[in-house]
Coordinates of C-alpha atoms in Angstrom, one line a residue:
Chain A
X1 CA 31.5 -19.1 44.1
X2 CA 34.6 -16.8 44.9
X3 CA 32.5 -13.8 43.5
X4 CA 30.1 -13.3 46.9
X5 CA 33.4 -13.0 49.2
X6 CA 35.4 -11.1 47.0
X7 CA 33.9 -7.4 46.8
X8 CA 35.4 -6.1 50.2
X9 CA 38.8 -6.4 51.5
X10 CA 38.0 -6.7 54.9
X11 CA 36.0 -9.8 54.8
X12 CA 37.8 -13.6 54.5
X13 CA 36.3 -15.8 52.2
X14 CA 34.8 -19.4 53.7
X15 CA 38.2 -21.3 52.6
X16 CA 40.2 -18.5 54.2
X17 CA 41.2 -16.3 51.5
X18 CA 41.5 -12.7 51.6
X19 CA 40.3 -12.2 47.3
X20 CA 40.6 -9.0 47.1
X21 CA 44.6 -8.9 48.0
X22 CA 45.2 -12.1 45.6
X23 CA 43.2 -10.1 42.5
X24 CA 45.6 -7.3 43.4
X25 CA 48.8 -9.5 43.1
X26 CA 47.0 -10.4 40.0
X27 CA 47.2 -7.0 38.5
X28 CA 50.5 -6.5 39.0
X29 CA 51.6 -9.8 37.2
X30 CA 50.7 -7.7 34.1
X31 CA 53.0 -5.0 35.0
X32 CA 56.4 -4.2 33.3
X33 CA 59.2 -6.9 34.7
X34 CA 61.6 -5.5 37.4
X35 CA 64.4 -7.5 38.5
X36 CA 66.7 -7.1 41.5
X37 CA 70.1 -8.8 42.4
X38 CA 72.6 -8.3 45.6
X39 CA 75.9 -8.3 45.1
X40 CA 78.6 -8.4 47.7
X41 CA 79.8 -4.4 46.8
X42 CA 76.3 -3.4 45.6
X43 CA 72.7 -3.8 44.7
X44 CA 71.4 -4.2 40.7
X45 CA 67.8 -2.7 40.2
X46 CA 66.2 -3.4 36.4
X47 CA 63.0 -2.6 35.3
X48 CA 61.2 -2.5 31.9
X49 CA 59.2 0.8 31.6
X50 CA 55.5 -0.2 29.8
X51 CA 54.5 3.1 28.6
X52 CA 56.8 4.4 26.1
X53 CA 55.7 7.0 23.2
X54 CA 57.7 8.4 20.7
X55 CA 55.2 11.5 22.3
X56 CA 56.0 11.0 25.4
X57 CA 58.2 14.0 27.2
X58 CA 61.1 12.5 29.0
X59 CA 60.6 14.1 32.2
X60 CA 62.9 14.0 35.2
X61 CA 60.7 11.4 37.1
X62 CA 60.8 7.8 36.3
X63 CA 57.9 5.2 36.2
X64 CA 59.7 2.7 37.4
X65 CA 62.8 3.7 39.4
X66 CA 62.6 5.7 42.6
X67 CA 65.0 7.3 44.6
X68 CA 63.8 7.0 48.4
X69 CA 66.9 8.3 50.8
X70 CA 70.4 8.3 50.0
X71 CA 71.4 5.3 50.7
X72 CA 68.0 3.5 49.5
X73 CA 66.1 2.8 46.6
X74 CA 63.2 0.9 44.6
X75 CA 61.9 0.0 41.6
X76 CA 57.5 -0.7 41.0
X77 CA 55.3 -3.0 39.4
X78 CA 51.8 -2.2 39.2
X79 CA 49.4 0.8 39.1
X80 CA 52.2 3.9 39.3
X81 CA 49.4 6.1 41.3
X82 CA 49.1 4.0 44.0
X83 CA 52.9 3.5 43.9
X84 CA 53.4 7.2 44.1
X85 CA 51.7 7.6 47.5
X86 CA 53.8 4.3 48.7
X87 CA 56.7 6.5 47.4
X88 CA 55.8 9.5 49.3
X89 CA 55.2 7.8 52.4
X90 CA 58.7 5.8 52.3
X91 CA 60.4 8.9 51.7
X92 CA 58.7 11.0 54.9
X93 CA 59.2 7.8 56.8
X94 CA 63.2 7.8 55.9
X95 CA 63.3 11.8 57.1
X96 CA 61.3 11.6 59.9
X97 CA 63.7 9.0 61.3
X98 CA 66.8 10.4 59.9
X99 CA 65.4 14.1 62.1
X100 CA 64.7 11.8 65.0
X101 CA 67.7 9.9 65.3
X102 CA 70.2 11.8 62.9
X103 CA 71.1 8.6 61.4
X104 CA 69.9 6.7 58.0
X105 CA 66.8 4.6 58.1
X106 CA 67.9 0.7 58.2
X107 CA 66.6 -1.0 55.4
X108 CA 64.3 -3.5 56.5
X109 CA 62.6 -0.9 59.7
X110 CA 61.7 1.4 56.4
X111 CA 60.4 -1.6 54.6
X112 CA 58.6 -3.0 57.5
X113 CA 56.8 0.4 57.5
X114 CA 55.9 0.2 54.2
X115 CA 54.5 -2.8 54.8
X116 CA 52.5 -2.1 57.6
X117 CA 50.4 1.0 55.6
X118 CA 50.0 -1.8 52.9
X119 CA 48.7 -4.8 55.4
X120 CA 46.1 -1.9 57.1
X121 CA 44.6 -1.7 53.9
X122 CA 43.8 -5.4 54.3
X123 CA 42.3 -5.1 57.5
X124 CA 40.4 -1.6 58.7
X125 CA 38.6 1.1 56.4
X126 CA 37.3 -0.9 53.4
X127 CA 39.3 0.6 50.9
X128 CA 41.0 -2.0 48.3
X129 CA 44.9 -3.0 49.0
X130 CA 47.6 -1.1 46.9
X131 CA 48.2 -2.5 43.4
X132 CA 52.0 -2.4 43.6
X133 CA 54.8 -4.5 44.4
X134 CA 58.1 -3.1 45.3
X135 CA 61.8 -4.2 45.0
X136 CA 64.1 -2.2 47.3
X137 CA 67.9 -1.8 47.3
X138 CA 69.6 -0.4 50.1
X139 CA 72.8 0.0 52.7
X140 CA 72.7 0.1 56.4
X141 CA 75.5 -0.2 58.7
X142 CA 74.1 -3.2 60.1
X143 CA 73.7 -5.2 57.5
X144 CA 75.4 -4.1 54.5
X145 CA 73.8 -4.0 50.9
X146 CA 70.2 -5.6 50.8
X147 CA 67.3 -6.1 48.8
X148 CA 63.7 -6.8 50.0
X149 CA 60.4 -7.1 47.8
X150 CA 57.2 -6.7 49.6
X151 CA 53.7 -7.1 47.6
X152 CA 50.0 -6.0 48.3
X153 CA 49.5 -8.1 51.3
X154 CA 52.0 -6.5 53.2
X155 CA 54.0 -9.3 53.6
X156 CA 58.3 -8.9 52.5
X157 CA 61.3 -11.2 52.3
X158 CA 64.7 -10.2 51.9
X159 CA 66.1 -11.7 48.7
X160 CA 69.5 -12.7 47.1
X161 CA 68.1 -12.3 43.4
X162 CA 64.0 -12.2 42.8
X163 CA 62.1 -11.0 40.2
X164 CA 58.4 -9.5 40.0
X165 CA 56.0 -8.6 37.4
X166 CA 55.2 -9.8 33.8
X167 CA 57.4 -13.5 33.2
X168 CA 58.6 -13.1 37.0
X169 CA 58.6 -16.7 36.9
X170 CA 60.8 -17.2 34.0
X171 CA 63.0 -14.9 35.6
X172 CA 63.1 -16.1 38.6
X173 CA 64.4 -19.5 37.3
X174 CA 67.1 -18.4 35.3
X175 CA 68.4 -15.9 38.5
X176 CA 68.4 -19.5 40.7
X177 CA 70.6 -21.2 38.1
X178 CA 73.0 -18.5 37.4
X179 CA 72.8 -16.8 40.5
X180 CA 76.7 -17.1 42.4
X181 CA 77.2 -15.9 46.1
X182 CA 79.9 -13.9 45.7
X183 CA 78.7 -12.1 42.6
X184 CA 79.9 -8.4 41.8
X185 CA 78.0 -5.3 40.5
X186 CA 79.7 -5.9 37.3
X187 CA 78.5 -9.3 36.9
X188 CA 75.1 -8.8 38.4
X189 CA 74.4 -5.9 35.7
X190 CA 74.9 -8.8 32.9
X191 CA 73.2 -10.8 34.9
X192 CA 70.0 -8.5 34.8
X193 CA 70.1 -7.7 31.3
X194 CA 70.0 -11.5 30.4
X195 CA 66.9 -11.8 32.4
X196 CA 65.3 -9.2 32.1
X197 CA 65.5 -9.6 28.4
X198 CA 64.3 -13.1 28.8
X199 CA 61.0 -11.7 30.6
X200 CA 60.2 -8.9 28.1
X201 CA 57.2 -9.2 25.8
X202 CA 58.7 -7.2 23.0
X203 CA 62.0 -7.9 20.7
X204 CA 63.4 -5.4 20.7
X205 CA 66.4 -4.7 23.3
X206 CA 66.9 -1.2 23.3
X207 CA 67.7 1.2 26.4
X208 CA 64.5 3.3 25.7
X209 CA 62.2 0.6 26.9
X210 CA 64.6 -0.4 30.4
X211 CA 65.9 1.3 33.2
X212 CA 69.1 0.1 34.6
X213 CA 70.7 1.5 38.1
X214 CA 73.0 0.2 41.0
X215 CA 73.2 1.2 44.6
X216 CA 76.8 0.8 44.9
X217 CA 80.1 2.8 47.8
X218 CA 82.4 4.8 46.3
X219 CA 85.6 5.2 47.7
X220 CA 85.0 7.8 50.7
X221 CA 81.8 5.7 52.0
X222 CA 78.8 7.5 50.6
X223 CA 76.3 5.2 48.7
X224 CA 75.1 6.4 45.5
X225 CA 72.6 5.2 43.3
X226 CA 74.1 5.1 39.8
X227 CA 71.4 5.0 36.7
X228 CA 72.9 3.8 34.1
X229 CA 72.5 5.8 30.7
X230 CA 71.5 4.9 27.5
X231 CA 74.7 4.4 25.5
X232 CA 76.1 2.3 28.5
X233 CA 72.8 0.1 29.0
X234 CA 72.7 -0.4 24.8
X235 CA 76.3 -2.1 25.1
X236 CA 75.7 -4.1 28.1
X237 CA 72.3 -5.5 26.4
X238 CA 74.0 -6.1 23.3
X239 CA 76.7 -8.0 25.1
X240 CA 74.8 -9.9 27.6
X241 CA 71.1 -10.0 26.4
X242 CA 69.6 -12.9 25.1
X243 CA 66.0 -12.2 23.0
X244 CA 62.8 -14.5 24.4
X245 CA 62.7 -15.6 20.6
X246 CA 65.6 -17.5 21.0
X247 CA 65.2 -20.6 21.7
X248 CA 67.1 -22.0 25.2
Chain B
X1 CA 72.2 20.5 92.6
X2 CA 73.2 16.9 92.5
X3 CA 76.5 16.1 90.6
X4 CA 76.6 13.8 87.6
X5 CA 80.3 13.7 85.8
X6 CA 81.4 11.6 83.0
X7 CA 84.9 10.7 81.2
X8 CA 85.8 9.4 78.3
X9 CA 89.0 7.1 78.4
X10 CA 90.6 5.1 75.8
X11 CA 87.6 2.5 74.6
X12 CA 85.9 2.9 78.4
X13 CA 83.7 5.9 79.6
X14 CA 83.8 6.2 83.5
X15 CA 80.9 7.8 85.0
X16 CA 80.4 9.0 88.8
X17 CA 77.1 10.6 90.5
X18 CA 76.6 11.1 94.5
X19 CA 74.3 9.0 96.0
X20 CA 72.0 11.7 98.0
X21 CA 68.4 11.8 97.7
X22 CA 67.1 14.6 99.9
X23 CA 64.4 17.5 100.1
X24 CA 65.3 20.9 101.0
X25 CA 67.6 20.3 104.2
X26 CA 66.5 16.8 104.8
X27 CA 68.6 14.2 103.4
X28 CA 66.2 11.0 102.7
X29 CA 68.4 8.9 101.9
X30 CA 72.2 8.1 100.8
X31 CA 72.4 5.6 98.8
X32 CA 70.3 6.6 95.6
X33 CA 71.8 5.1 92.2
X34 CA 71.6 7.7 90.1
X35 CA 73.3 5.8 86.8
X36 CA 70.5 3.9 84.6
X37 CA 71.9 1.4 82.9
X38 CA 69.7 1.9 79.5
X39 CA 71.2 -1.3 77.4
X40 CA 74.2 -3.5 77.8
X41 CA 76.5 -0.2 76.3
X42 CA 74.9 2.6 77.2
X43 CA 74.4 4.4 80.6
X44 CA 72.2 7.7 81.3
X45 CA 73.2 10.2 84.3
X46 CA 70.3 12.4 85.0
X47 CA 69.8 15.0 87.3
X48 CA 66.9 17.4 88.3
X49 CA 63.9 17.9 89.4
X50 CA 62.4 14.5 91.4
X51 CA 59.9 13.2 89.3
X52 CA 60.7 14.6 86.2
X53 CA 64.1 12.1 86.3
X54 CA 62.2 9.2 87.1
X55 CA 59.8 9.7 84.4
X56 CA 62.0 10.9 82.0
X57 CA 64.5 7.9 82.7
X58 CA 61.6 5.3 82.8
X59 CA 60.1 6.7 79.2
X60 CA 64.0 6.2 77.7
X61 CA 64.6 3.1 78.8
X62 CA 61.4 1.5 77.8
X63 CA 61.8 2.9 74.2
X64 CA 65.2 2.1 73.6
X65 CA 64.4 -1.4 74.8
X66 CA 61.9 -1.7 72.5
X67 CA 64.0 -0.6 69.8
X68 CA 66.4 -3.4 70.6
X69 CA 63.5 -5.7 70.8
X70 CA 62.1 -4.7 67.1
X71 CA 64.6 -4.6 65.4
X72 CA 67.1 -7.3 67.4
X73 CA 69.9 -4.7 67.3
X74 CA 70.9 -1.4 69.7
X75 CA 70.4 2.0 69.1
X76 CA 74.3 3.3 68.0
X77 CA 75.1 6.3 70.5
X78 CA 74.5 8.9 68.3
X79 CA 71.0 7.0 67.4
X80 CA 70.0 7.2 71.0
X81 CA 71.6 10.4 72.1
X82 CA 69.5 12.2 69.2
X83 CA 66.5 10.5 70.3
X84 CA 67.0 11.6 73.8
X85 CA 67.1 15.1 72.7
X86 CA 64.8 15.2 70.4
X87 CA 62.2 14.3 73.2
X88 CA 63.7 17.0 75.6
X89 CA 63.2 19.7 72.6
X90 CA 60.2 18.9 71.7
X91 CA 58.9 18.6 75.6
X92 CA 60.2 21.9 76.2
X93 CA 57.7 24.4 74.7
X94 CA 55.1 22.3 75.9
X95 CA 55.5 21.0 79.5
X96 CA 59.7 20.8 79.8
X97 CA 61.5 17.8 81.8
X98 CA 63.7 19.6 84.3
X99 CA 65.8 17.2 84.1
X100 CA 69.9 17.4 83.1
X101 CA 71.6 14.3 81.4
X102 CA 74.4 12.8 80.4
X103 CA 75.1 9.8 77.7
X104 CA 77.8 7.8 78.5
X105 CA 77.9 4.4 76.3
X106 CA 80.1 2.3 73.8
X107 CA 79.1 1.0 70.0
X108 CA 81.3 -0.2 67.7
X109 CA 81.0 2.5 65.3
X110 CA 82.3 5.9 67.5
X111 CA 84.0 3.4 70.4
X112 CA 83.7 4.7 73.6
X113 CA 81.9 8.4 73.6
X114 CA 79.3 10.6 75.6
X115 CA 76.9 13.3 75.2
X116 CA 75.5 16.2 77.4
X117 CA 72.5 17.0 77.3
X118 CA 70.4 19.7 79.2
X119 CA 66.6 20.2 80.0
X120 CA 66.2 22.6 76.9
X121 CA 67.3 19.9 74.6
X122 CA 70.7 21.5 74.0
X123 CA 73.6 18.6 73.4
X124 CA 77.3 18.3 72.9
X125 CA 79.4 15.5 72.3
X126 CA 82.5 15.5 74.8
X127 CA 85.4 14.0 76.4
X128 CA 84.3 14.8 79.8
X129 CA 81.7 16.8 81.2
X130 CA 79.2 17.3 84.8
X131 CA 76.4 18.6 85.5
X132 CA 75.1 20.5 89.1
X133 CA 77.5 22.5 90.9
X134 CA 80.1 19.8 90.7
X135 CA 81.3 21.9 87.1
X136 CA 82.1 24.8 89.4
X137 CA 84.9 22.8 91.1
X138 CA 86.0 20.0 88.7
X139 CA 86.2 21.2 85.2
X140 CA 89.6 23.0 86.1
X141 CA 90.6 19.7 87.4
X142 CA 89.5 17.7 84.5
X143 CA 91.1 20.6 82.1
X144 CA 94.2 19.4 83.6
X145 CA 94.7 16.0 84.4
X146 CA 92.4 15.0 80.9
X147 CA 94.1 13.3 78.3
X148 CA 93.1 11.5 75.5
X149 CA 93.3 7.5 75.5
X150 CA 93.6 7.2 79.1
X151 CA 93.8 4.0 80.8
X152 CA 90.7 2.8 82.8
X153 CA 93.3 3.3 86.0
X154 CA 94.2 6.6 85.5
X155 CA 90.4 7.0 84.7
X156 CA 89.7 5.9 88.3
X157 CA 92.7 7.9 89.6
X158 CA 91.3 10.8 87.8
X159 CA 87.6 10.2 89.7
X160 CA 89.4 10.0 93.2
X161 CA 90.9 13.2 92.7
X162 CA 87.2 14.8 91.7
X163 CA 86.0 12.7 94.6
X164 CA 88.8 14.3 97.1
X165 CA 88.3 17.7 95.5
X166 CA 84.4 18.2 96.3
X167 CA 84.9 16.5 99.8
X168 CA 87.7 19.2 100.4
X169 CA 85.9 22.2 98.8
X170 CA 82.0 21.4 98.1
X171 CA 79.6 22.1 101.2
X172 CA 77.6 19.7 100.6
X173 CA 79.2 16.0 102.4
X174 CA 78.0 12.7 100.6
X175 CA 79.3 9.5 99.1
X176 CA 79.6 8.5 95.2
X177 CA 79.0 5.9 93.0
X178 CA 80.9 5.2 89.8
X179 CA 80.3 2.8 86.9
X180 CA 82.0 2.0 83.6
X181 CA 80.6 1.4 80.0
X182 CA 82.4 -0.6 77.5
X183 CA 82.7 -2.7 74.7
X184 CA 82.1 -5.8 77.2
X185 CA 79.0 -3.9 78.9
X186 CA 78.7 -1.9 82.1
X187 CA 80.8 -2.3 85.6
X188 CA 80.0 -0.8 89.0
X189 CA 83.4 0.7 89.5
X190 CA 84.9 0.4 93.5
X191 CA 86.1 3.6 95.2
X192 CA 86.5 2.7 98.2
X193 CA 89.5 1.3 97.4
X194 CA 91.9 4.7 98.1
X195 CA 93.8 6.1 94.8

């Protein structure tokens, strides 16, 4: 029944559904958990990488965590080529308005235009929607520290704590019990490692399989995006980290 | 050359522009407001050729409107002054505005500030500046009597004495009109009322 009205993007189906844009949200449900939380002097970004080899060359870009301007950044879920023109675009949308107006993108317009490429490919030119969902962390004078997550629809929210990805559910349930206002970096980086460990499939906890980073001020005012490295993620999973075998 | 000036004062920036509108000899009309008022902080001088200003001025505004209407915040001054001359650089290898500006404006990040700006996209940020031939008689002045964090009184004191200057010295006879931009929005300032 779904199968006649779910071949092209641009076409509803009779109930009103657009298929092709749920299947996508589908795909990334099977993608490596990424969790972000806002803090009140920072943002936490966590993500579990999926494809990890011993033969794999560790190579200066990530699969998961990307840096888009200075003072903004994201982590993926989903199909990492169509994440990497996402990418691209975000980062020549954040120049062109930092030539234009000599200023830092606000968060949300540079979300918002992220958004609008993705809802285009829901509407015109028959081509399928991206398979990614992002998570961005970011600082604007406006607004302070935020985090948005927008998915293949083109549709974003700004968020307090959210999760996407494999067990996003899970996740998402623990972050809205222990989830507190006026949580700090510190706190929201044990904070992420107990969930995100919660949503992984495998048991072991070990910094090769995560990436951990915070958007954070430092003293003079310039916002930095700190990645955190392996020795000091291995200590704060083995202190906070509670393995999905164990039972709640 | 019609004469735009601007100074900054402590949290306020006081603007004054003549108010002739002429062709040639004629003088069409003498009472032309030559201050837009782009948003509630931020007001744009302009001076040049006829059409170009109008244009020019009409194509700001809207935009920097819309900006405010997006995204449900202004345009900071330095936002909107790079914006203004980013559109005058990239006009001018292609068909130029002839048109001279100045921002004058308040946000809460810089306080009270302006920019110059000229037809070939060129821009400083200053404490007091004009445009037209008016610089040939009352940057001396302003040299002198400028200081920093000055009161919006002394700010008007300092217009009437520009104001008395070109009507002793500048051949060309017209009135003014002067207004003020600050952190509660913008003012028509009076100057009739003598100094």
């Amino acid at each position: 029944m779904a199968r006649r009205y779910d071949s092209r993007t641009t076409i509803f189906s009779p109930e009103g559904r657009l298929y092709q844009v749920e299947y996508a949200m589908a795909a990334i449900d099977h993608a490596g958990a990424c969790v972000g939380i806002l803090a009140k002097d920072g943002v936490v970004l966590a993500a579990e990488k999926k494809s990890t080899s011993k033969l794999l060359e560790n190579t200066v870009s990530s699969e998961k965590m990307y840096k888009i301007d200075d003072h903004l950044a994201c982590v993926v879920a989903g199909i990492t080529a169509d994440a990497n023109i996402i990418i691209n675009y975000a980062r020549l949308s954040s120049q062109r308005h930092l030539y234009q107006y000599q200023e830092p993108i606000p968060v949300e317009q540079l979300v918002a235009q992220v958004c609008d490429l993705k809802q285009g490919y829901t509407q015109y030119g028959g081509l399928r929607p991206f398979g990614t969902s992002f998570l961005y962390a970011g600082w604007d004078v406006q607004y302070g520290f935020q985090l948005y997550h927008s998915d293949p629809s083109g549709n974003y929210g700004g968020w307090k704590a959210t999760a996407i990805g494999a067990n996003n559910q899970a996740a998402q349930s623990i972050l809205r019990t222990d989830y507190k206002a006026e949580i700090n970096v510190e706190d929201a980086l044990k904070l992420a490692a107990k969930v995100i460990s919660k949503s992984m499939d495998s048991v072991t906890l070990t910094s090769e399989k995560l990436e951990f980073a915070y958007l954070h001020r430092t003293e003079k005012g310039t916002i930095v995006l700190k990645v955190l490295d392996s020795a000091t993620l291995d200590q704060l999973l083995k202190d906070n980290a509670e393995p999905a075998n164990d039972t709640m | 050359m019609e004469t735009i000036l601007a100074i900054k004062l402590k949290d306020v920036v006081i603007t004054l522009s003549d108010t002739n509108a002429g062709r040639s000899i004629v003088k069409m009309k003498d009472d032309e407001d030559k201050i837009l008022v782009l948003d509630q902080h931020k007001l744009l001088l302009t001076s040049g050729e006829a059409g170009d200003r109008i244009q020019f001025c009409e194509y700001i505004s809207k935009n920097v409107s819309l900006y405010e209407l997006r995204n449900g915040y202004e345009l900071t001054m330095n936002a909107a002054a790079n914006y203004i001359r980013n559109e005058l650089a990239t006009a001018v290898r292609q068909s130029p505005y002839q048109v001279n500006l100045i921002l004058a404006g308040h946000d809460s990040h810089d306080g009270a500030s302006l920019y110059f700006m000229d037809y070939l996209g060129s821009m400083q940020k200053m404490s007091f500046t004009c445009h037209g031939y008016a610089g040939y008689f009352l940057l001396s002045l302003l040299d002198k009597h400028w200081r920093e964090g000055m009161s919006i009184d002394e700010g008007v004191q300092l217009l009437h004495m520009c104001i008395q200057e070109l009507k002793t010295r500048f051949i060309v006879n017209t009135n003014y009109i002067a207004k003020s931009v600050g952190a509660e929005g913008v003012r028509v300032v009076p100057l009739n009322s003598a100094a």
